Amino acid sequence: MAAGHPATTAAGIEILEDGGSAADAVVAAALASCVAETVMTGLLGGGHAIYWDAARGQARNLDCFVAVPGLDAEPRPHELVHLDVPFGEELVHYAIGAASSGTPGLPRGLEELWRAHGRLPWPRLVEPALQLARDGVEFPPAHASCLAMLAPVMTLDEGARIYSPRGELLQAGERLEQPGLVAALESLAEEGADAVYRGTIAESLLGLSAERDGLVTRADLDAYEARWSDPIAVHYLDWTLMTRGDLSGMPETAPRLPRVRGLDATERVLALVELFRTDGQGSHTTNTTVVDAGGNACVLTTSLGLGSGDFLPGFDLHLNSMLGEVDLVRGALVPGQRMSSMMAPTVALEEGSIVLAAGAAGGTRLRTALLGMVGGVLDEELDPAAAVERPRFHLAGNTVNAEPGVDEDALVALERCDRSVRRWPALHHYFGGVSVIARGGAAADPRRSGAVAAPR
């Protein structure tokens, strides 16, 4: 198992060791991430999953992303709070506030994964996250670095108590305490996903939305459903990738990737840099990948966006900010419709058998991180950890962003071609966060303080 935090991974392993399926483990891990990784994700966000059924040799996608709210409301202008957040070496514009929050999808998605492919009782899957909420969880270095950048948002409202106790931002190694999540998870264990859509948490969400000029209504919560669909099959060299389209760019990019096995470091960078080009802002997302003893695989990517800066009183739940994510708002926002997403949980097949399961966080860098790793494992035959940890480069506009260790001759050649090169001082979560399980092992991204483990 591979995920974005040691506690998230431990939750999934606990469930696998108790006889749970890949779906059970992903549900438990995702709930744990909503405690341990709240600078990256949360229960009131959304996500996308892919599930590989080994017995049937079949993959299915699950859409539990955020929906556009306002089904039973009169159209009206709404005010977003605009701010610039330092992201690495540049200021990135965000729009937050309660009016940036869409209808959450993650709780329905987790329940649907469990109903379709789970084996253990639902309350059992909530237990690891509930224990984390009661005990608190260690704050890892990558999350502390992210919090330092996101402090203007994360310390609004109740967030100041959570992320800036004693008036100072949480530091790596300190304990992240979110006592309200105990009540939230107890409600979820007792009521299932209905806690968020019709029960205890729903009432608080609707109350806050009304108080702060939010857009989510009871009709939005009542209407929300997680949706299964067939994945898109994409040809990549000798393999087939089962993934999703939308804003991910995977179906358009993967078939164009050249074989890089045998190229030197300079040739590899120059062969790939244009294919990985995107533009846009940062995103705060996490990914979990599980393969169980029966060969079933489940990959789930989740996010709150940046987060709206609003927290449900008594529950310590942060609202998503997807309506304020400019990279996701393409055209008119129609109430009830799903928002677009760059998420691309993926499995790779060779002659009909699964050889890799992976997903990534990273917004507009998600595709770069994911396909760079996939090529490293499948084409170049790298160990998964080496493929994940290899320094990344990403072309945004006319600027090549490069981690230390990216081939310098290639960067100089790009500069000679009038590209601007920004040399980052260290590995950074700007470049995404990958978790992968392949035939050669598993890996989770150090850029997000990820962790891997296997059942005993």
XYZ file of N, CA and C in Angstrom, residues 338-446:
327
model
N -21.362 17.901 -12.400
C -20.048 17.693 -11.813
C -19.081 18.764 -12.308
N -18.204 19.176 -11.434
C -17.113 20.034 -11.863
C -16.052 19.192 -12.556
N -15.301 19.809 -13.444
C -14.213 19.114 -14.124
C -13.050 18.909 -13.170
N -12.172 17.961 -13.529
C -11.053 17.629 -12.652
C -9.876 17.124 -13.469
N -8.674 17.339 -12.951
C -7.450 16.823 -13.553
C -7.052 15.470 -12.980
N -7.799 14.969 -12.019
C -7.443 13.704 -11.370
C -7.435 12.562 -12.376
N -6.490 11.626 -12.203
C -6.349 10.534 -13.175
C -5.859 9.256 -12.517
N -6.603 8.694 -11.558
C -6.197 7.383 -11.040
C -6.126 6.388 -12.200
N -5.079 5.557 -12.215
C -4.735 4.794 -13.420
C -4.242 3.404 -13.064
N -4.616 2.415 -13.877
C -3.964 1.098 -13.830
C -3.390 0.821 -15.212
N -2.256 0.126 -15.236
C -1.605 -0.253 -16.490
C -1.723 -1.755 -16.676
N -2.081 -2.160 -17.901
C -2.274 -3.575 -18.221
C -1.263 -4.009 -19.271
N -0.835 -5.258 -19.147
C 0.006 -5.892 -20.149
C -0.612 -7.249 -20.462
N -1.082 -7.402 -21.693
C -1.773 -8.620 -22.110
C -2.925 -8.956 -21.169
N -3.646 -7.930 -20.757
C -4.840 -8.114 -19.936
C -4.603 -8.254 -18.455
N -3.355 -8.271 -18.004
C -3.036 -8.397 -16.586
C -2.508 -7.075 -16.048
N -2.864 -6.773 -14.813
C -2.438 -5.515 -14.223
C -0.959 -5.594 -13.847
N -0.218 -4.553 -14.210
C 1.209 -4.496 -13.873
C 1.543 -3.267 -13.049
N 0.595 -2.324 -12.922
C 0.861 -1.094 -12.175
C -0.467 -0.438 -11.823
N -0.532 0.110 -10.615
C -1.679 0.920 -10.181
C -1.120 2.174 -9.545
N -1.622 3.330 -9.949
C -1.021 4.573 -9.465
C -1.977 5.738 -9.593
N -1.668 6.776 -8.866
C -2.368 8.044 -8.981
C -1.449 9.139 -8.493
N -1.869 10.368 -8.682
C -1.025 11.496 -8.296
C -1.863 12.668 -7.857
N -1.278 13.484 -6.995
C -1.775 14.805 -6.674
C -0.949 15.808 -7.460
N -1.424 17.067 -7.514
C -0.582 18.070 -8.123
C -1.241 19.024 -9.090
N -2.564 19.007 -9.229
C -3.210 19.965 -10.118
C -2.660 19.893 -11.527
N -2.195 21.020 -12.034
C -1.701 21.046 -13.408
C -0.397 20.288 -13.582
N 0.266 19.934 -12.499
C 1.476 19.093 -12.588
C 1.179 17.620 -12.383
N -0.073 17.284 -12.170
C -0.446 15.892 -11.894
C -0.040 14.968 -13.042
N -0.373 15.346 -14.261
C -0.061 14.515 -15.422
C 1.445 14.338 -15.587
N 2.204 15.433 -15.385
C 3.661 15.356 -15.477
C 4.209 14.341 -14.488
N 3.774 14.451 -13.227
C 4.270 13.555 -12.188
C 3.889 12.109 -12.478
N 2.632 11.898 -12.879
C 2.136 10.542 -13.067
C 2.775 9.872 -14.281
N 2.771 10.541 -15.425
C 3.318 9.915 -16.632
C 4.843 9.810 -16.575
N 5.499 10.753 -15.910
C 6.937 10.617 -15.735
C 7.284 9.378 -14.942
N 6.505 9.103 -13.897
C 6.725 7.900 -13.108
C 6.361 6.644 -13.888
N 5.211 6.660 -14.579
C 4.785 5.481 -15.351
C 5.847 5.115 -16.381
N 6.371 6.103 -17.099
C 7.419 5.828 -18.068
C 8.671 5.284 -17.418
N 8.997 5.818 -16.236
C 10.174 5.326 -15.537
C 10.060 3.873 -15.146
N 8.881 3.474 -14.649
C 8.689 2.091 -14.211
C 8.540 1.138 -15.393
N 7.672 1.485 -16.357
C 7.365 0.547 -17.433
C 8.400 0.580 -18.554
N 8.714 1.740 -19.054
C 9.629 1.848 -20.190
C 11.084 1.696 -19.752
N 11.488 2.451 -18.734
C 12.894 2.443 -18.317
C 13.219 1.358 -17.302
N 12.197 0.664 -16.810
C 12.369 -0.452 -15.880
C 13.064 -0.031 -14.591
N 12.714 1.169 -14.104
C 13.227 1.632 -12.830
C 12.445 1.008 -11.688
N 13.097 0.871 -10.556
C 12.394 0.545 -9.323
C 11.372 1.658 -9.053
N 10.153 1.317 -8.560
C 9.154 2.358 -8.335
C 9.639 3.518 -7.475
N 10.399 3.226 -6.427
C 10.897 4.309 -5.577
C 11.824 5.234 -6.355
N 12.696 4.661 -7.189
C 13.597 5.484 -7.989
C 12.824 6.332 -8.991
N 11.761 5.779 -9.562
C 10.953 6.529 -10.525
C 10.204 7.678 -9.849
N 9.716 7.453 -8.643
C 8.982 8.493 -7.918
C 9.923 9.584 -7.420
N 11.089 9.196 -6.942
C 12.005 10.154 -6.323
C 12.857 10.908 -7.343
N 12.892 10.461 -8.589
C 13.705 11.127 -9.592
C 13.294 12.598 -9.725
N 14.253 13.524 -9.816
C 13.919 14.949 -9.944
C 13.013 15.215 -11.144
N 12.043 16.092 -10.950
C 11.036 16.384 -11.967
C 11.241 17.753 -12.597
N 10.710 17.876 -13.798
C 10.711 19.149 -14.509
C 9.326 19.354 -15.100
N 8.915 20.598 -15.183
C 7.562 20.897 -15.666
C 7.573 22.241 -16.387
N 7.070 22.259 -17.606
C 7.012 23.468 -18.418
C 5.664 24.150 -18.228
N 5.682 25.367 -17.696
C 4.472 26.174 -17.508
C 4.674 27.504 -18.211
N 3.861 27.754 -19.246
C 4.096 28.932 -20.057
C 5.433 28.798 -20.770
N 6.297 29.767 -20.565
C 7.636 29.704 -21.164
C 8.704 29.323 -20.143
N 8.259 28.928 -18.942
C 9.204 28.654 -17.856
C 9.300 27.168 -17.559
N 10.503 26.646 -17.592
C 10.761 25.267 -17.187
C 11.103 25.271 -15.698
N 10.251 24.675 -14.899
C 10.513 24.497 -13.479
C 11.271 23.191 -13.297
N 12.374 23.230 -12.574
C 13.229 22.044 -12.461
C 13.709 21.851 -11.031
N 13.542 20.641 -10.538
C 14.087 20.287 -9.236
C 15.602 20.070 -9.351
N 16.326 20.183 -8.240
C 17.755 19.904 -8.293
C 17.997 18.456 -8.712
N 18.931 18.284 -9.626
C 19.218 16.955 -10.154
C 18.738 16.751 -11.569
N 17.837 17.610 -12.047
C 17.456 17.557 -13.467
C 18.693 17.920 -14.291
N 18.899 17.210 -15.373
C 20.123 17.352 -16.160
C 20.405 18.807 -16.544
N 21.564 19.302 -16.121
C 21.905 20.706 -16.339
C 22.149 21.010 -17.816
N 22.739 20.068 -18.554
C 22.970 20.311 -19.982
C 21.649 20.532 -20.707
N 20.623 19.774 -20.314
C 19.309 19.958 -20.931
C 18.738 21.324 -20.591
N 18.879 21.748 -19.340
C 18.354 23.055 -18.944
C 19.064 24.188 -19.685
N 20.362 24.074 -19.832
C 21.109 25.091 -20.572
C 20.655 25.125 -22.037
N 20.441 23.934 -22.623
C 19.968 23.875 -24.014
C 18.604 24.540 -24.143
N 17.734 24.363 -23.149
C 16.418 25.003 -23.189
C 16.543 26.519 -23.062
N 17.443 26.970 -22.225
C 17.669 28.408 -22.107
C 18.156 29.001 -23.427
N 18.988 28.262 -24.146
C 19.469 28.732 -25.451
C 18.336 28.826 -26.471
N 17.266 28.089 -26.210
C 16.087 28.145 -27.082
C 15.055 29.144 -26.543
N 15.526 30.075 -25.730
C 14.703 31.168 -25.194
C 13.673 30.721 -24.168
N 13.890 29.557 -23.569
C 13.086 29.175 -22.419
C 13.676 29.793 -21.159
N 12.808 30.190 -20.249
C 13.259 30.598 -18.923
C 13.297 29.350 -18.038
N 14.344 29.214 -17.243
C 14.470 28.056 -16.365
C 14.471 28.519 -14.915
N 13.544 27.991 -14.136
C 13.518 28.247 -12.700
C 14.044 27.000 -11.990
N 15.216 27.132 -11.397
C 15.853 26.017 -10.703
C 15.425 26.047 -9.233
N 14.588 25.091 -8.849
C 14.096 25.034 -7.478
C 15.205 24.515 -6.558
N 15.256 24.978 -5.307
C 16.366 24.600 -4.421
C 16.266 23.200 -3.836
N 15.089 22.587 -3.889
C 14.906 21.248 -3.292
C 13.695 20.599 -3.929
N 13.531 19.281 -3.694
C 12.286 18.623 -4.090
C 11.127 19.360 -3.431
N 10.001 19.516 -4.149
C 8.930 20.385 -3.652
C 7.580 19.816 -4.060
N 6.570 20.012 -3.182
C 5.251 19.453 -3.478
C 4.577 20.153 -4.653
N 5.134 21.269 -5.128
C 4.673 21.864 -6.381
C 4.664 20.832 -7.508
N 5.635 19.908 -7.495
C 5.818 18.944 -8.577
C 4.957 17.688 -8.400
N 3.963 17.750 -7.537
C 3.007 16.656 -7.424
C 3.400 15.629 -6.387
N 2.488 14.700 -6.162
C 2.714 13.622 -5.207
C 2.146 12.332 -5.750
N 3.012 11.350 -5.989
C 2.622 10.094 -6.625
C 2.623 8.963 -5.600
N 1.655 8.073 -5.704
C 1.725 6.788 -4.987
C 1.468 5.681 -5.997
N 2.299 4.629 -5.954
C 2.268 3.595 -6.984
C 2.564 2.231 -6.388
N 1.901 1.222 -6.927
C 2.230 -0.174 -6.651
C 2.420 -0.844 -8.000
N 3.570 -1.491 -8.181
C 3.892 -2.156 -9.438
C 4.518 -3.507 -9.126
N 4.836 -4.258 -10.175
C 5.433 -5.573 -9.972
C 6.751 -5.490 -9.207
N 7.458 -4.355 -9.375
C 8.753 -4.217 -8.725
C 8.711 -3.622 -7.338
N 7.520 -3.351 -6.813
C 7.412 -2.790 -5.478
C 6.431 -1.645 -5.422
N 6.527 -0.859 -4.365
C 5.615 0.258 -4.143
C 6.417 1.490 -3.747
N 5.827 2.663 -3.975
C 6.491 3.911 -3.603
C 5.449 4.983 -3.343
N 5.768 5.869 -2.411
C 4.943 7.041 -2.116
C 5.851 8.249 -2.090
N 5.344 9.369 -2.521
C 6.174 10.518 -2.829
C 6.745 11.205 -1.598
N 8.076 11.358 -1.527
C 8.664 12.109 -0.415
C 8.279 13.579 -0.442
